[in-house]
C-alpha atoms as one frame of an Amber mdcrd trajectory, in Angstrom:
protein
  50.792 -71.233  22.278  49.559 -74.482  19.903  52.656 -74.291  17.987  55.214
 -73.435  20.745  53.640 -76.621  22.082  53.906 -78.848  18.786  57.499 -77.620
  18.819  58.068 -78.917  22.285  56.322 -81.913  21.750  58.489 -82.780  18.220
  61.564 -82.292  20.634  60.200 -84.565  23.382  60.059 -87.150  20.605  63.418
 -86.479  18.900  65.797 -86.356  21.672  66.958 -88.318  24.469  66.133 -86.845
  28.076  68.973 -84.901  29.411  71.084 -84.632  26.100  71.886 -81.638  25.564
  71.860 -80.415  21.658  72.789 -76.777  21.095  71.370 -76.746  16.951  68.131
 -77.973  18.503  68.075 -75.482  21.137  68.697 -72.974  18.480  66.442 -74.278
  16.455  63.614 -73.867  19.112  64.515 -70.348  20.593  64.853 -69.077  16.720
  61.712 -70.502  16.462  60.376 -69.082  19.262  61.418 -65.337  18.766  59.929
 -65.716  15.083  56.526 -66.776  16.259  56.902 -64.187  19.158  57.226 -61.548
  16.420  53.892 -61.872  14.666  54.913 -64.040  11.595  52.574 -66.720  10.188
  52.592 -69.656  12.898  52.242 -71.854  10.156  54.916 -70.753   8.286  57.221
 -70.675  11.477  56.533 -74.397  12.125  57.401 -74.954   8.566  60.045 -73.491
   9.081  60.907 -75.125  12.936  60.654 -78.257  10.867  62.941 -77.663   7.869
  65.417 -76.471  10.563  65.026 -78.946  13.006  65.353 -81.970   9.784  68.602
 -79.534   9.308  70.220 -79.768  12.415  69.448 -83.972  12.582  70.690 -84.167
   9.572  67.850 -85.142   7.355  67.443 -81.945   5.364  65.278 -83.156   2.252
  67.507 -82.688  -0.844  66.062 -81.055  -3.475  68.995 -80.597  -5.203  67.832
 -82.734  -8.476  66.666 -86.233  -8.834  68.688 -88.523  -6.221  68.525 -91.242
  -8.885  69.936 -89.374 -12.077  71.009 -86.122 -10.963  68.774 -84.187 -13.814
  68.502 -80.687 -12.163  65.417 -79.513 -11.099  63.145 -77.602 -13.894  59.714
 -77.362 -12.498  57.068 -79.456 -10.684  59.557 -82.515  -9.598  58.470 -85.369
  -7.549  59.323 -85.927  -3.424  60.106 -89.299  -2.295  59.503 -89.592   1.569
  61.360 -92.456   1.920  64.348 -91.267   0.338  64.196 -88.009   1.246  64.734
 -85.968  -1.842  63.049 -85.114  -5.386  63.139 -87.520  -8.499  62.347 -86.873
 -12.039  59.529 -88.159 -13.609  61.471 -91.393 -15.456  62.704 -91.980 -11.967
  59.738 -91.778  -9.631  59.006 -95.430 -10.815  56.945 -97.198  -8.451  57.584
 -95.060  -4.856  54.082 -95.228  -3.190  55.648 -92.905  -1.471  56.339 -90.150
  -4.224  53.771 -87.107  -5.122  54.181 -84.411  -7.342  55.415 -80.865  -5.892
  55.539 -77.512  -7.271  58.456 -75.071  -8.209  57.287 -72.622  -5.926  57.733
 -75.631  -3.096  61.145 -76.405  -3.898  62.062 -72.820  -4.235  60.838 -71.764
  -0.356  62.286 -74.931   0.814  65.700 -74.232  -0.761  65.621 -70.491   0.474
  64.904 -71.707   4.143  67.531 -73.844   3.837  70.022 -71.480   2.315  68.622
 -68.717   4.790  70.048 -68.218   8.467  67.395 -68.633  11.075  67.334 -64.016
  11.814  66.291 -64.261   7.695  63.752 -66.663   7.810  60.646 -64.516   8.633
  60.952 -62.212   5.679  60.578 -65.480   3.447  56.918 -65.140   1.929  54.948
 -68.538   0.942  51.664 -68.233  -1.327  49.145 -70.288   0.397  48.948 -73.263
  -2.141  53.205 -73.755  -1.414  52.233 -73.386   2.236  49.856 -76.172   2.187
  51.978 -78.886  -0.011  55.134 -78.137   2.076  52.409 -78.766   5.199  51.733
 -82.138   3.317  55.525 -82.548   2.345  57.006 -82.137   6.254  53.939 -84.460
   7.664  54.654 -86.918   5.598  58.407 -86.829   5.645  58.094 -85.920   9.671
  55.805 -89.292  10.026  58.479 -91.366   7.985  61.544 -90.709   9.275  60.978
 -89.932  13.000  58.364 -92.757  13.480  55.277 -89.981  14.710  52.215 -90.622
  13.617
């Protein structure tokens, strides 16, 4: 019931009263029916995140470093404020940068690739489950002003 409540709570701060959004709506009952189902509740709320940044538009983009496009090969590291990965020659001085793993990037990019029904087969090791924990936060905190 925590997390069906943090969920609630994320949406309360997101959107405007009375305004309706049908991706967000999705995103919640999707949510909803995957934590109904037995599947990690933290794992569904990183995954209520991830699809929530989707449907706002603010999917982080892990897609290589925003800066020079060199594709991902590895550890790479996420900048909060810009809301993607960037290389180590790149990172420069973004207080808001830290290192992330391969296995990170790789569940993020399958969530993201993944449509909601596919989600809860998506397995996380519990070191990826606690820097994506640290990733959303921090990104969450940035870009939607909750802290």
């Amino acid at each position: 019931m925590t997390y069906a409540n943090y969920f609630i709570e994320l949406i309360d701060i997101i959107c405007n009263e009375n305004d309706p959004n049908e991706d967000i709506f999705d995103v919640l009952a999707g949510s909803l029916r995957l934590l109904s189902s037995g599947a990690s509740a933290k794992r569904t709320a990183r995954i209520f995140e991830l699809k929530l940044l989707e449907a706002l538009g603010l999917s982080p983009n892990l897609e290589g470093c925003l800066e020079c496009g060199k594709a991902s090969a590895g550890s790479m590291y996420f900048s909060v404020k810009s809301g993607g990965t960037l290389c180590q020659e790149c990172k420069g001085n973004d207080r808001t940068c830290f290192l992330i793993s391969a296995g990170t990037i790789n569940f993020i990019r399958k969530i993201q690739a993944s449509p909601f029904e596919k989600t809860g087969n998506i397995k996380v090791s519990k070191e990826v489950g606690v820097e994506i924990e640290k990733l959303l936060k921090g990104f969450l905190e940035f870009h939607i002003n909750r802290q």
